[in-house]
Amino acid sequence: MRMPKKYFQQEAETMPVEEIKKIQDEKLVKQVKYVYDNVKYYRDLMDKKGVKPEDIKSTADLHKLPFLKKDDLREAYPYGLLATDLNKCVRIHSTSGTTGKRVVAFYTQNDIDMWEECTARALVAAGATEEDVVQVCYGYGLFTGGSGIHGGSHKVGCLTLPMSSGNTDRQIQFMMDLNSTILCCTPSYAAYLGENLKEKGYKPEDNKLKAGIFGAEPWTEEMRRDIEKALGIKAYDIYGLTEISGPGVAFECEEQKGMHINEDHFIAEIIDPDTGEVLPEGTKGELVFTSLDKEAFPLIRYRTRDICILSREKCSCGRTFVRMTKPMGRSDDMMIIRGVNVFPSQIETVLLNCGYAPNYQIILDRVNNSDTFDINVEMGTEDFSDTPKEITKREKKLQDAMKAMLGINPKVHLLAPKSIPRSEGKAVRLIDNRKRYGITI
Ligand code: DLL
């Protein structure tokens, strides 16, 4: 058996912090000039703030630059933030926007290579070598999970099983017949697979899995322990977002104490979500990313809305990249349901498009490690019906419209007018019973 390599790109992953800073300084100056010259949207934002590319001489000047928010992406949809000729782009991926328009991110071949190197780093940190069989059950398609990990797995030289999500019986059959050694999926699906394996009479030692790389949604340390026990593996966290590339912006090493951010490609800042002020290391706040190498869709000071803490404490794995904690919450109202990002404003858009008033309530819970998602919606007094057949028909129609907008299927319940309790102040739109299990997003 081949000894696992410790790092995919040792030089980059273990370089002294002063060197990381130097590289970031140089790349930042170039990237800011590049966006200013090539993206009118940025030029306007910077001009409005009175800052020119020449004002940015190093990362110490980063705070002078304007933030970019998800709303900017909606405003610039679809090509407004594209920094290169569309002919140079080879792929798009997409994630939820706050209303009907989705976020679309573009990639050149160099962008894809850089991203796949990041996911390869994550795989190697979890012990991957070319002898491994990597079962990728993140979704393939517009979602970045499947193809991002898939590309990294190729770079490491692993045998890659492009399973995509769902079809649990086939997942288990391939896992057992093809001897998968590394499992990549959302943590809730990993837990679900563990339960299914048990139901089918398999013990943890019956599979050949040694590690799992799980992310795209919040999960707790308790959940990590359950998954590790159920599958007989070591479970690693991985973080990322479509806007910045996808999975692999940050990844866990064998220490399992926070995720190393790939700082040769991205600068991370923590800000106060209310004031925008940059906070010192070790303080809890909103994570902001600046890309350093992206060609098609470079983002400067992009507000992720994820709340976390950064730490530069030395890590025994030898990597020098700063570490982020698991996201501890959001500074907006985004929910992650079965690994899919959902905004209440998307639900309101569907209701309005389908002729309903936005009197609704979202109820989330977790049953057998899987999210349940119910939406109660009031009927109006004019179109009220109490015929069960008619109600079922309307519920189905609304449910289909929700599925088309959100990509996941809620259970829609139509209720009599005025049956959702009115609150004195802000409407209580969300009842998230998953908090009982430590899930905070
Ligand atoms: O979820 C990318 C990804 C795919 C990451 C596979 C890891 C594995 P988006 O769909 O754009 O991209 O969603 C990004 O998901 O801002 C976080 O709020 C949340 N998120 C991602 N990873 C984690 C994680 C992908 N490990 C949003 N823990 C981010 C908690 C996570 N939340």
Short mmCIF file of C-alpha atoms and ligand atoms in Angstrom, two decimals:
data_model
loop_
_atom_site.label_atom_id
_atom_site.label_comp_id
_atom_site.label_asym_id
_atom_site.label_seq_id
_atom_site.Cartn_x
_atom_site.Cartn_y
_atom_site.Cartn_z
CA MET A 1 0.00 0.00 0.00
CA ARG A 2 1.23 3.48 -0.89
CA MET A 3 2.01 5.85 2.00
CA PRO A 4 -0.48 8.73 1.80
CA LYS A 5 1.06 12.09 0.90
CA LYS A 6 0.53 14.63 3.64
CA TYR A 7 -0.22 17.53 1.31
CA PHE A 8 -1.35 17.90 -2.29
CA GLN A 9 0.75 21.07 -2.77
CA GLN A 10 3.15 21.11 0.14
CA GLU A 11 4.96 24.31 -0.78
CA ALA A 12 1.78 26.36 -0.92
CA GLU A 13 0.06 24.69 2.02
CA THR A 14 2.96 25.05 4.45
CA MET A 15 4.61 28.31 3.43
CA PRO A 16 5.51 30.74 6.23
CA VAL A 17 2.76 33.23 7.07
CA GLU A 18 4.93 36.19 5.99
CA GLU A 19 5.22 34.59 2.57
CA ILE A 20 1.45 34.07 2.33
CA LYS A 21 1.02 37.76 3.12
CA LYS A 22 3.55 38.73 0.47
CA ILE A 23 1.79 36.64 -2.17
CA GLN A 24 -1.57 38.07 -1.13
CA ASP A 25 -0.22 41.63 -1.35
CA GLU A 26 1.07 41.10 -4.88
CA LYS A 27 -1.98 39.24 -6.15
CA LEU A 28 -4.43 41.69 -4.59
CA VAL A 29 -2.92 44.68 -6.40
CA LYS A 30 -3.24 42.81 -9.71
CA GLN A 31 -6.74 41.47 -9.08
CA VAL A 32 -8.09 44.90 -8.10
CA LYS A 33 -6.64 46.50 -11.24
CA TYR A 34 -8.03 43.61 -13.29
CA VAL A 35 -11.61 44.05 -12.02
CA TYR A 36 -11.41 47.84 -12.31
CA ASP A 37 -10.29 47.59 -15.93
CA ASN A 38 -12.66 44.82 -16.95
CA VAL A 39 -15.88 45.10 -14.91
CA LYS A 40 -17.94 48.26 -15.17
CA TYR A 41 -19.98 47.27 -12.12
CA TYR A 42 -16.82 47.28 -9.94
CA ARG A 43 -15.48 50.42 -11.55
CA ASP A 44 -18.71 52.21 -10.64
CA LEU A 45 -18.67 50.82 -7.07
CA MET A 46 -15.05 51.90 -6.57
CA ASP A 47 -15.56 55.29 -8.18
CA LYS A 48 -18.56 55.85 -5.92
CA LYS A 49 -16.37 55.13 -2.90
CA GLY A 50 -13.61 57.33 -4.31
CA VAL A 51 -11.02 54.56 -4.47
CA LYS A 52 -8.76 53.86 -7.45
CA PRO A 53 -6.64 50.75 -8.14
CA GLU A 54 -3.49 52.82 -7.35
CA ASP A 55 -4.77 53.28 -3.78
CA ILE A 56 -4.46 49.54 -3.19
CA LYS A 57 -0.81 48.77 -2.55
CA SER A 58 -1.18 45.77 -0.23
CA THR A 59 -3.69 43.84 1.90
CA ALA A 60 -3.41 46.66 4.45
CA ASP A 61 -5.49 48.74 2.00
CA LEU A 62 -8.19 46.11 1.57
CA HIS A 63 -10.57 47.92 3.95
CA LYS A 64 -10.73 50.84 1.51
CA LEU A 65 -12.53 48.73 -1.06
CA PRO A 66 -16.34 48.47 -1.21
CA PHE A 67 -18.11 45.27 -0.19
CA LEU A 68 -19.99 43.15 -2.67
CA LYS A 69 -23.28 41.55 -1.58
CA LYS A 70 -25.65 38.93 -2.94
CA ASP A 71 -27.97 41.75 -4.03
CA ASP A 72 -25.19 43.09 -6.26
CA LEU A 73 -25.03 39.70 -7.96
CA ARG A 74 -28.78 39.88 -8.56
CA GLU A 75 -28.48 43.38 -9.96
CA ALA A 76 -25.60 42.41 -12.22
CA TYR A 77 -27.29 39.17 -13.36
CA PRO A 78 -26.33 37.44 -15.58
CA TYR A 79 -23.17 38.93 -17.16
CA GLY A 80 -22.62 42.17 -15.22
CA LEU A 81 -19.72 40.85 -13.12
CA LEU A 82 -18.07 38.83 -15.84
CA ALA A 83 -14.44 39.99 -16.14
CA THR A 84 -13.42 38.08 -19.21
CA ASP A 85 -14.64 37.36 -22.70
CA LEU A 86 -17.51 34.87 -22.54
CA ASN A 87 -15.64 32.78 -25.13
CA LYS A 88 -12.92 32.14 -22.56
CA CYS A 89 -15.46 30.67 -20.11
CA VAL A 90 -15.95 26.92 -20.08
CA ARG A 91 -18.57 26.40 -17.37
CA ILE A 92 -21.20 27.96 -15.14
CA HIS A 93 -22.53 26.89 -11.75
CA SER A 94 -25.44 28.38 -9.91
CA THR A 95 -26.89 28.76 -6.44
CA SER A 96 -30.05 30.33 -4.99
CA GLY A 97 -30.56 34.05 -5.22
CA THR A 98 -32.70 35.88 -2.71
CA THR A 99 -35.75 35.94 -5.02
CA GLY A 100 -36.49 34.50 -8.46
CA LYS A 101 -33.10 35.17 -10.04
CA ARG A 102 -30.37 32.69 -9.24
CA VAL A 103 -26.70 33.52 -8.77
CA VAL A 104 -24.71 32.43 -11.82
CA ALA A 105 -20.93 32.05 -11.50
CA PHE A 106 -18.65 31.69 -14.54
CA TYR A 107 -15.37 29.77 -14.81
CA THR A 108 -12.47 29.78 -17.26
CA GLN A 109 -10.36 26.63 -17.54
CA ASN A 110 -7.77 28.23 -15.22
CA ASP A 111 -10.53 28.92 -12.67
CA ILE A 112 -11.62 25.27 -12.82
CA ASP A 113 -8.01 24.09 -12.41
CA MET A 114 -7.47 26.31 -9.37
CA TRP A 115 -10.75 25.16 -7.81
CA GLU A 116 -10.01 21.48 -8.42
CA GLU A 117 -6.57 21.92 -6.83
CA CYS A 118 -8.34 23.24 -3.75
CA THR A 119 -10.62 20.19 -3.54
CA ALA A 120 -7.61 17.93 -4.22
CA ARG A 121 -5.93 19.53 -1.18
CA ALA A 122 -9.02 18.64 0.87
CA LEU A 123 -9.00 15.05 -0.36
CA VAL A 124 -5.29 14.57 0.37
CA ALA A 125 -5.77 16.12 3.82
CA ALA A 126 -8.36 13.36 4.40
CA GLY A 127 -5.78 10.74 3.37
CA ALA A 128 -6.58 10.28 -0.33
CA THR A 129 -4.03 8.67 -2.67
CA GLU A 130 -4.36 7.28 -6.17
CA GLU A 131 -5.32 3.95 -4.62
CA ASP A 132 -8.54 5.37 -3.25
CA VAL A 133 -12.08 4.95 -4.55
CA VAL A 134 -13.96 8.20 -4.06
CA GLN A 135 -17.74 7.97 -4.03
CA VAL A 136 -19.14 11.40 -4.85
CA CYS A 137 -22.78 11.63 -3.83
CA TYR A 138 -23.04 15.41 -3.82
CA GLY A 139 -25.40 16.57 -6.56
CA TYR A 140 -23.92 17.08 -10.02
CA GLY A 141 -25.25 19.85 -12.22
CA LEU A 142 -25.67 23.50 -11.35
CA PHE A 143 -24.68 22.74 -7.73
CA THR A 144 -20.90 22.91 -7.26
CA GLY A 145 -20.63 19.94 -4.87
CA GLY A 146 -20.48 17.04 -7.33
CA SER A 147 -18.21 18.38 -10.04
CA GLY A 148 -15.94 20.29 -7.62
CA ILE A 149 -15.01 17.20 -5.60
CA HIS A 150 -15.01 15.08 -8.75
CA GLY A 151 -12.35 17.31 -10.34
CA GLY A 152 -10.17 17.19 -7.22
CA SER A 153 -10.48 13.42 -7.08
CA HIS A 154 -9.22 13.20 -10.69
CA LYS A 155 -6.28 15.46 -9.85
CA VAL A 156 -5.27 13.15 -7.00
CA GLY A 157 -5.70 10.18 -9.33
CA CYS A 158 -8.40 8.41 -7.33
CA LEU A 159 -10.94 6.13 -8.96
CA THR A 160 -13.96 8.45 -8.98
CA LEU A 161 -17.55 7.21 -8.72
CA PRO A 162 -19.77 10.07 -10.01
CA MET A 163 -22.90 8.86 -8.20
CA SER A 164 -24.61 12.22 -7.69
CA SER A 165 -27.26 12.40 -4.96
CA GLY A 166 -30.15 10.03 -4.26
CA ASN A 167 -30.86 6.38 -5.11
CA THR A 168 -29.63 5.05 -1.79
CA ASP A 169 -29.88 1.38 -2.76
CA ARG A 170 -27.53 1.94 -5.69
CA GLN A 171 -25.18 4.03 -3.53
CA ILE A 172 -24.91 1.15 -1.07
CA GLN A 173 -24.52 -1.47 -3.78
CA PHE A 174 -21.63 0.43 -5.42
CA MET A 175 -20.08 1.30 -2.07
CA MET A 176 -19.92 -2.40 -1.17
CA ASP A 177 -19.20 -3.90 -4.62
CA LEU A 178 -16.61 -1.32 -5.73
CA ASN A 179 -15.03 -0.92 -2.30
CA SER A 180 -15.40 2.83 -1.90
CA THR A 181 -12.82 4.20 0.54
CA ILE A 182 -13.79 7.89 0.69
CA LEU A 183 -17.36 9.13 0.82
CA CYS A 184 -18.27 12.69 -0.19
CA CYS A 185 -21.79 14.01 0.46
CA THR A 186 -23.75 16.24 2.80
CA PRO A 187 -23.44 15.21 6.47
CA SER A 188 -27.16 14.50 6.68
CA TYR A 189 -26.93 12.13 3.72
CA ALA A 190 -23.92 10.43 5.31
CA ALA A 191 -25.97 9.86 8.46
CA TYR A 192 -28.86 8.57 6.35
CA LEU A 193 -26.55 6.16 4.49
CA GLY A 194 -25.28 4.92 7.87
CA GLU A 195 -28.83 4.14 8.99
CA ASN A 196 -29.63 2.39 5.72
CA LEU A 197 -26.50 0.25 5.93
CA LYS A 198 -27.49 -0.78 9.43
CA GLU A 199 -31.04 -1.62 8.33
CA LYS A 200 -29.61 -3.81 5.59
CA GLY A 201 -27.64 -5.72 8.23
CA TYR A 202 -24.17 -4.27 7.52
CA LYS A 203 -21.82 -3.51 10.40
CA PRO A 204 -19.41 -0.53 10.20
CA GLU A 205 -16.48 -2.90 9.60
CA ASP A 206 -18.19 -4.46 6.57
CA ASN A 207 -17.46 -1.47 4.35
CA LYS A 208 -14.01 -0.33 3.12
CA LEU A 209 -14.60 3.35 3.84
CA LYS A 210 -11.84 5.14 5.76
CA ALA A 211 -12.86 8.78 5.46
CA GLY A 212 -15.72 11.06 4.55
CA ILE A 213 -15.66 14.68 3.37
CA PHE A 214 -18.89 16.35 4.34
CA GLY A 215 -20.13 19.91 3.93
CA ALA A 216 -22.55 22.29 2.19
CA GLU A 217 -24.72 22.48 5.30
CA PRO A 218 -24.23 22.97 9.04
CA TRP A 219 -23.51 19.94 11.21
CA THR A 220 -22.51 19.48 14.80
CA GLU A 221 -19.70 17.65 16.61
CA GLU A 222 -22.31 15.16 17.90
CA MET A 223 -23.34 14.45 14.34
CA ARG A 224 -19.69 13.96 13.40
CA ARG A 225 -19.28 11.37 16.15
CA ASP A 226 -22.48 9.55 15.10
CA ILE A 227 -21.42 9.40 11.45
CA GLU A 228 -17.89 8.27 12.33
CA LYS A 229 -19.31 5.48 14.47
CA ALA A 230 -22.02 4.40 12.03
CA LEU A 231 -19.67 4.21 9.03
CA GLY A 232 -16.40 3.36 10.81
CA ILE A 233 -14.59 6.38 9.30
CA LYS A 234 -12.95 9.69 10.11
CA ALA A 235 -15.29 12.52 9.05
CA TYR A 236 -13.85 15.78 7.68
CA ASP A 237 -15.64 19.09 7.20
CA ILE A 238 -15.36 21.06 3.95
CA TYR A 239 -16.62 24.57 3.28
CA GLY A 240 -17.20 26.66 0.21
CA LEU A 241 -19.67 28.72 -1.76
CA THR A 242 -20.55 28.96 -5.42
CA GLU A 243 -19.73 32.64 -5.68
CA ILE A 244 -16.11 32.03 -4.64
CA SER A 245 -15.70 28.71 -6.56
CA GLY A 246 -17.48 25.91 -4.66
CA PRO A 247 -16.38 23.29 -2.11
CA GLY A 248 -12.75 23.54 -1.03
CA VAL A 249 -12.48 27.23 -0.21
CA ALA A 250 -11.61 25.76 3.22
CA PHE A 251 -11.05 22.19 4.40
CA GLU A 252 -10.29 20.24 7.52
CA CYS A 253 -7.02 18.41 8.20
CA GLU A 254 -6.48 15.40 10.48
CA GLU A 255 -6.62 17.67 13.53
CA GLN A 256 -10.35 18.30 12.87
CA LYS A 257 -10.07 21.67 14.59
CA GLY A 258 -11.40 24.14 12.08
CA MET A 259 -10.97 24.43 8.32
CA HIS A 260 -7.84 25.78 6.62
CA ILE A 261 -8.69 28.53 4.13
CA ASN A 262 -6.75 28.30 0.86
CA GLU A 263 -5.10 31.65 1.46
CA ASP A 264 -2.89 31.61 -1.61
CA HIS A 265 -6.13 32.00 -3.61
CA PHE A 266 -8.49 33.82 -1.23
CA ILE A 267 -8.16 36.52 1.42
CA ALA A 268 -10.48 36.08 4.40
CA GLU A 269 -11.65 38.93 6.64
CA ILE A 270 -14.06 38.98 9.58
CA ILE A 271 -16.31 42.01 9.82
CA ASP A 272 -19.02 43.30 12.09
CA PRO A 273 -22.16 42.50 10.06
CA ASP A 274 -23.89 45.68 11.25
CA THR A 275 -21.13 48.25 10.78
CA GLY A 276 -18.84 46.60 8.22
CA GLU A 277 -15.87 47.29 10.49
CA VAL A 278 -13.00 44.77 10.20
CA LEU A 279 -12.65 42.79 13.43
CA PRO A 280 -9.44 41.42 14.95
CA GLU A 281 -8.53 37.76 14.64
CA GLY A 282 -10.34 35.56 17.13
CA THR A 283 -13.51 37.66 17.08
CA LYS A 284 -16.82 36.24 15.93
CA GLY A 285 -18.24 37.99 12.88
CA GLU A 286 -19.16 37.74 9.22
CA LEU A 287 -16.74 36.09 6.84
CA VAL A 288 -15.74 38.13 3.78
CA PHE A 289 -13.72 36.77 0.86
CA THR A 290 -11.59 38.36 -1.82
CA SER A 291 -10.51 36.15 -4.69
CA LEU A 292 -6.92 36.55 -5.86
CA ASP A 293 -6.62 34.46 -8.99
CA LYS A 294 -10.04 34.27 -10.56
CA GLU A 295 -10.37 35.24 -14.21
CA ALA A 296 -14.06 34.93 -15.09
CA PHE A 297 -15.86 35.87 -11.87
CA PRO A 298 -13.45 37.60 -9.50
CA LEU A 299 -15.10 38.82 -6.31
CA ILE A 300 -13.67 41.54 -4.10
CA ARG A 301 -14.77 41.67 -0.45
CA TYR A 302 -17.74 39.40 -0.98
CA ARG A 303 -19.94 39.19 2.11
CA THR A 304 -20.73 35.51 2.69
CA ARG A 305 -23.19 36.21 5.54
CA ASP A 306 -21.66 33.20 7.33
CA ILE A 307 -20.76 33.95 10.94
CA CYS A 308 -17.55 32.37 12.19
CA ILE A 309 -14.17 32.94 13.90
CA LEU A 310 -10.71 32.84 12.30
CA SER A 311 -7.64 31.51 14.06
CA ARG A 312 -3.97 31.65 13.18
CA GLU A 313 -2.97 29.36 15.99
CA LYS A 314 -0.31 26.92 14.80
CA CYS A 315 -1.74 23.64 13.52
CA SER A 316 0.11 20.38 14.12
CA CYS A 317 -0.63 19.26 10.55
CA GLY A 318 1.98 21.75 9.34
CA ARG A 319 -0.41 23.80 7.23
CA THR A 320 0.00 27.50 7.79
CA PHE A 321 -3.28 28.67 6.28
CA VAL A 322 -5.61 30.43 8.71
CA ARG A 323 -8.44 28.27 10.07
CA MET A 324 -12.16 29.10 10.24
CA THR A 325 -14.62 27.55 12.64
CA LYS A 326 -17.73 25.89 11.32
CA PRO A 327 -20.25 28.57 10.34
CA MET A 328 -22.14 29.37 13.56
CA GLY A 329 -25.04 31.21 12.01
CA ARG A 330 -25.96 33.68 9.29
CA SER A 331 -26.24 37.44 9.21
CA ASP A 332 -29.20 37.14 6.82
CA ASP A 333 -32.31 34.97 6.76
CA MET A 334 -30.98 32.20 4.51
CA MET A 335 -31.85 28.67 5.62
CA ILE A 336 -30.08 25.50 4.50
CA ILE A 337 -32.64 22.76 4.05
CA ARG A 338 -31.44 19.31 2.95
CA GLY A 339 -28.23 20.98 1.79
CA VAL A 340 -30.08 23.51 -0.37
CA ASN A 341 -29.97 27.25 0.30
CA VAL A 342 -33.45 28.73 0.69
CA PHE A 343 -34.47 32.34 1.27
CA PRO A 344 -37.92 33.30 2.66
CA SER A 345 -38.07 35.90 -0.13
CA GLN A 346 -38.05 33.08 -2.71
CA ILE A 347 -41.08 31.54 -0.98
CA GLU A 348 -42.84 34.91 -0.98
CA THR A 349 -42.13 35.34 -4.70
CA VAL A 350 -43.80 31.98 -5.44
CA LEU A 351 -46.81 32.84 -3.26
CA LEU A 352 -47.30 36.17 -5.00
CA ASN A 353 -46.82 34.63 -8.47
CA CYS A 354 -49.47 32.02 -7.61
CA GLY A 355 -51.98 34.60 -6.36
CA TYR A 356 -51.56 34.16 -2.58
CA ALA A 357 -50.89 36.84 0.00
CA PRO A 358 -47.58 36.38 1.84
CA ASN A 359 -49.25 35.00 4.97
CA TYR A 360 -47.21 31.89 5.57
CA GLN A 361 -45.08 30.04 8.05
CA ILE A 362 -42.10 27.76 7.43
CA ILE A 363 -41.67 24.83 9.82
CA LEU A 364 -38.37 22.97 9.81
CA ASP A 365 -37.49 19.88 11.80
CA ARG A 366 -35.13 16.94 11.67
CA VAL A 367 -36.34 13.34 11.59
CA ASN A 368 -33.80 10.50 11.24
CA ASN A 369 -31.05 13.03 10.47
CA SER A 370 -33.03 14.38 7.54
CA ASP A 371 -34.67 17.81 7.35
CA THR A 372 -38.44 18.08 7.14
CA PHE A 373 -39.78 21.19 5.42
CA ASP A 374 -43.42 22.30 5.75
CA ILE A 375 -45.00 25.55 4.60
CA ASN A 376 -48.37 26.61 5.98
CA VAL A 377 -50.12 29.10 3.71
CA GLU A 378 -53.36 30.94 4.32
CA MET A 379 -56.01 31.00 1.65
CA GLY A 380 -57.63 34.37 0.99
CA THR A 381 -61.23 35.00 2.06
CA GLU A 382 -62.33 35.41 -1.59
CA ASP A 383 -60.86 32.18 -2.88
CA PHE A 384 -61.38 30.13 0.27
CA SER A 385 -62.36 26.50 -0.25
CA ASP A 386 -63.14 23.80 2.29
CA THR A 387 -63.49 20.99 -0.22
CA PRO A 388 -60.71 18.51 0.54
CA LYS A 389 -60.27 17.55 -3.13
CA GLU A 390 -59.93 21.19 -4.20
CA ILE A 391 -57.50 21.97 -1.37
CA THR A 392 -55.31 18.98 -2.28
CA LYS A 393 -55.28 20.09 -5.91
CA ARG A 394 -54.22 23.63 -4.98
CA GLU A 395 -51.61 22.38 -2.51
CA LYS A 396 -50.08 20.21 -5.21
CA LYS A 397 -49.95 23.16 -7.64
CA LEU A 398 -48.26 25.40 -5.08
CA GLN A 399 -45.89 22.62 -4.09
CA ASP A 400 -44.82 22.17 -7.73
CA ALA A 401 -44.21 25.91 -8.07
CA MET A 402 -42.11 25.85 -4.85
CA LYS A 403 -40.10 22.89 -6.15
CA ALA A 404 -39.42 24.75 -9.41
CA MET A 405 -38.16 27.83 -7.53
CA LEU A 406 -36.29 26.18 -4.65
CA GLY A 407 -35.10 22.90 -6.11
CA ILE A 408 -36.48 20.96 -3.15
CA ASN A 409 -39.97 19.79 -2.31
CA PRO A 410 -41.72 21.28 0.72
CA LYS A 411 -45.00 19.92 2.08
CA VAL A 412 -47.49 22.72 1.48
CA HIS A 413 -50.56 22.98 3.73
CA LEU A 414 -53.33 25.41 2.78
CA LEU A 415 -55.11 26.80 5.81
CA ALA A 416 -58.27 28.78 6.39
CA PRO A 417 -57.95 32.59 6.25
CA LYS A 418 -56.50 34.20 9.40
CA SER A 419 -55.44 30.87 10.91
CA ILE A 420 -51.72 31.68 11.11
CA PRO A 421 -51.15 33.49 14.42
CA ARG A 422 -50.41 37.20 13.94
CA SER A 423 -47.62 38.54 16.05
CA GLU A 424 -47.59 42.02 17.50
CA GLY A 425 -44.30 42.97 15.90
CA LYS A 426 -42.40 41.26 13.13
CA ALA A 427 -44.21 38.29 11.61
CA VAL A 428 -42.77 34.98 12.80
CA ARG A 429 -42.17 33.33 9.46
CA LEU A 430 -39.83 30.60 10.58
CA ILE A 431 -40.20 27.93 13.24
CA ASP A 432 -36.91 26.03 13.17
CA ASN A 433 -37.18 23.05 15.47
CA ARG A 434 -33.77 21.81 14.27
CA LYS A 435 -32.21 24.12 16.89
CA ARG A 436 -32.91 21.32 19.37
CA TYR A 437 -30.19 19.35 17.54
CA GLY A 438 -27.70 22.23 17.48
CA ILE A 439 -28.38 23.20 13.84
CA THR A 440 -28.19 26.97 13.65
CA ILE A 441 -28.50 27.82 9.92
O1 DLL B 1 -22.63 24.51 -0.58
C1 DLL B 1 -20.54 24.45 -1.78
C2 DLL B 1 -20.18 23.18 -1.13
C3 DLL B 1 -20.47 21.99 -1.74
C4 DLL B 1 -19.49 23.19 0.08
C5 DLL B 1 -20.11 20.80 -1.14
C6 DLL B 1 -19.11 22.01 0.69
C7 DLL B 1 -19.41 20.82 0.07
P1 DLL B 1 -23.54 26.99 -2.05
O2 DLL B 1 -24.66 26.14 -2.51
O3 DLL B 1 -23.25 28.23 -2.80
O4 DLL B 1 -22.18 26.19 -2.08
O5 DLL B 1 -23.79 27.32 -0.52
C8 DLL B 1 -22.85 28.05 0.22
O6 DLL B 1 -23.48 26.86 2.22
O7 DLL B 1 -22.30 30.22 2.46
C9 DLL B 1 -22.63 28.26 3.91
O8 DLL B 1 -23.71 29.00 4.47
C10 DLL B 1 -23.10 26.85 3.59
N1 DLL B 1 -22.01 25.88 3.80
C11 DLL B 1 -21.12 25.42 2.89
N2 DLL B 1 -20.28 24.54 3.48
C12 DLL B 1 -20.63 24.46 4.79
C13 DLL B 1 -20.13 23.74 5.92
C14 DLL B 1 -21.89 25.01 -1.41
N3 DLL B 1 -19.13 22.89 5.84
C15 DLL B 1 -23.29 28.17 1.67
N4 DLL B 1 -20.75 23.94 7.11
C16 DLL B 1 -22.26 28.81 2.54
C17 DLL B 1 -21.80 24.80 7.22
C18 DLL B 1 -21.73 25.33 4.99
N5 DLL B 1 -22.31 25.49 6.20
#
